[in-house]
Amino acid sequence: MYNFDFVKPATLDEAVAALGGEDAQPLSGGQTLLPSMKQRLNAPGVLISLTGIAALKGVKLEGRTLVIGAATPHAVVATEAASVYPALAALAGGIGDPAVRNRGTIGGSLANNDPSACYPAAALGSGATIVTNTREIAADDFFTGMFETALEQGEIITAVKFPVPEKAAYLKFQQPASRFALTGAYVAKYQDGVRVAITGASEGGVFRWTEAEEALNRSFTAEALNGLSLPAEGMMGDLHGTPAYRAHLCAVMTRRAVTAAG
Amino acid sequence: MTKVTLTVNGRSMSGEAEGRTLLVSFLREELGLTGTHVGCDTSQCGACVVHVDGKAVKSCTVLAQDVNGASVTTIEGMANEDGSLGVVQQAFQDHHGLQCGFCTPGMVMSSAALLAENPKPTEAEIRHYLEGNICRCTGYHNIVKAVLAASGQDVSALGVAAE
Ligand SMILES: Cc1cc2nc3c(=O)[nH]c(=O)nc-3n(C[C@H](O)[C@H](O)[C@H](O)COP(=O)(O)OP(=O)(O)OC[C@H]3O[C@@H](n4cnc5c(N)ncnc54)[C@H](O)[C@@H]3O)c2cc1C
Ligand code: FES
Ligand code: FES
């Protein structure tokens, strides 16, 4: 890893100011950024740690909306969201392993938008709102492609607002070595409709499966999805699974998620 | 270089760290605590697990400066005050929870973190919790047995290792 300057501000304002400097990048849990810097895929000149900013941490319920601070570790979401939004808590508790969950954060996961990550599916599947230091971005507009988001240079995610659904479930077919989703489906039923988000499949990153949503709006049952499938074209292919295999898994995991949501 | 001060195993210790200095390098090279191992350096194997403010973390994926001021527990802090092996360490020895021993510091630290959260884990819970700790030697069976034993539970139901 190339050397860099390290700063750890105590407030969001200081962090925003520091990020205005040349070659600066935010560091949250570091569970993605530090490995990529070791591989020299990334070499910022200054790292601005967000872990010392108390305002970016915590889980709170505002009406029927769960608000999670961007620098809240996965392990904290797994316990503190459990009673209000169990599907989201279970997703957080299934990321990586305990040590990864103690450091890795929701803001880092969303900003990174790994095409096989779990949180992007929860945000898109819940119709969440990503709050930054300058604006609010609907999840539908936030994820713009593999490892790409609507974030501007120097913009910091401060919180994520999740409307709490009537029921929901996330089912991932785990890639056994990394524990990322080989393919995963997040299904959430709201009063005004069902949302289905698929991760670990498309070359464009997380996406909504609208045909499945329409079918589930008519009947929220696994059977309602019978006969529905996604094309292999545009799906990721690697040594863990071909595009056709992933396309198949999309339907299987969505059906399982509907059943699990009950 | 920046001065970093940690409370390591109950003692205040300081050293110099660059921006890029990892917690594991700081512990091993600055503080001379070489019990914490680097197996992969890619956040996968768990050999480097230590506790930071009571939470298990992979010290190869944490910057020393980012935890300045924190309380850190390493494998060197797991023995009893008189120097005899602590409960988890003794259970690993009694149940052959190690062969080459390279993964053991991380295994012991993760196991201790599990037992702090969940004092009587089931076999399945132990296997699940140790998902991020890789062992190339034991086949895990005796590690699981050692953790069960350290929690004061009966290990006879686990039987002998299948291998
Ligand atoms: C062994 C292992 C297993 C894993 N398994 C899974 C898994 O099963 N599922 C899964 O989803 N993930 C998994 N991960 C990834 C993990 O969830 C990471 O924690 C997460 O992707 C990144 O979060 P972080 O807080 O560590 O971010 P960092 O690594 O600190 O940052 C990631 C990126 O986001 C930027 N960033 C961070 N915070 C903000 C912010 N608030 N605003 C704007 N930009 C920001 C950084 O500049 C960087 O570009 C795994 C990681 C490891 C090491
Ligand atoms: S050395 Fe840290 S996880 Fe392998
Ligand atoms: S005892 Fe050799 S790696 Fe675990």
mmCIF file with all atom_site columns, C-alpha atoms and ligand atoms in Angstrom, chain B residues 97-104 107 134-138 143, ligand 3:
data_model
loop_
_atom_site.group_PDB
_atom_site.id
_atom_site.type_symbol
_atom_site.label_atom_id
_atom_site.label_alt_id
_atom_site.label_comp_id
_atom_site.label_asym_id
_atom_site.label_entity_id
_atom_site.label_seq_id
_atom_site.pdbx_PDB_ins_code
_atom_site.Cartn_x
_atom_site.Cartn_y
_atom_site.Cartn_z
_atom_site.occupancy
_atom_site.B_iso_or_equiv
_atom_site.pdbx_formal_charge
_atom_site.auth_seq_id
_atom_site.auth_comp_id
_atom_site.auth_asym_id
_atom_site.auth_atom_id
_atom_site.pdbx_PDB_model_num
ATOM   1  C  CA  . GLY B 1 97  ? -7.476  -27.518 18.628 1.00 0.00 ? 97  GLY B CA  1
ATOM   2  C  CA  . LEU B 1 98  ? -4.240  -26.764 16.808 1.00 0.00 ? 98  LEU B CA  1
ATOM   3  C  CA  . GLN B 1 99  ? -1.557  -28.463 14.781 1.00 0.00 ? 99  GLN B CA  1
ATOM   4  C  CA  . CYS B 1 100 ? 0.912   -26.001 13.265 1.00 0.00 ? 100 CYS B CA  1
ATOM   5  C  CA  . GLY B 1 101 ? -0.573  -23.223 15.412 1.00 0.00 ? 101 GLY B CA  1
ATOM   6  C  CA  . PHE B 1 102 ? -0.460  -20.503 12.804 1.00 0.00 ? 102 PHE B CA  1
ATOM   7  C  CA  . CYS B 1 103 ? -4.197  -19.775 12.843 1.00 0.00 ? 103 CYS B CA  1
ATOM   8  C  CA  . THR B 1 104 ? -4.448  -20.249 16.600 1.00 0.00 ? 104 THR B CA  1
ATOM   9  C  CA  . MET B 1 107 ? -8.983  -18.650 16.497 1.00 0.00 ? 107 MET B CA  1
ATOM   10 C  CA  . ILE B 1 134 ? -9.364  -20.326 8.280  1.00 0.00 ? 134 ILE B CA  1
ATOM   11 C  CA  . CYS B 1 135 ? -7.293  -23.301 9.454  1.00 0.00 ? 135 CYS B CA  1
ATOM   12 C  CA  . ARG B 1 136 ? -5.243  -25.319 7.000  1.00 0.00 ? 136 ARG B CA  1
ATOM   13 C  CA  . CYS B 1 137 ? -4.449  -28.125 9.449  1.00 0.00 ? 137 CYS B CA  1
ATOM   14 C  CA  . THR B 1 138 ? -7.094  -29.295 11.860 1.00 0.00 ? 138 THR B CA  1
ATOM   15 C  CA  . ILE B 1 143 ? -11.373 -26.347 17.327 1.00 0.00 ? 143 ILE B CA  1
HETATM 16 S  S1  . FES C 2 .   ? -3.357  -25.248 13.133 1.00 0.00 ? 3   FES C S1  1
HETATM 17 FE FE1 . FES C 2 .   ? -2.288  -24.926 11.290 1.00 0.00 ? 3   FES C FE1 1
HETATM 18 S  S2  . FES C 2 .   ? -3.502  -23.433 10.323 1.00 0.00 ? 3   FES C S2  1
HETATM 19 FE FE2 . FES C 2 .   ? -4.716  -23.992 11.986 1.00 0.00 ? 3   FES C FE2 1
#
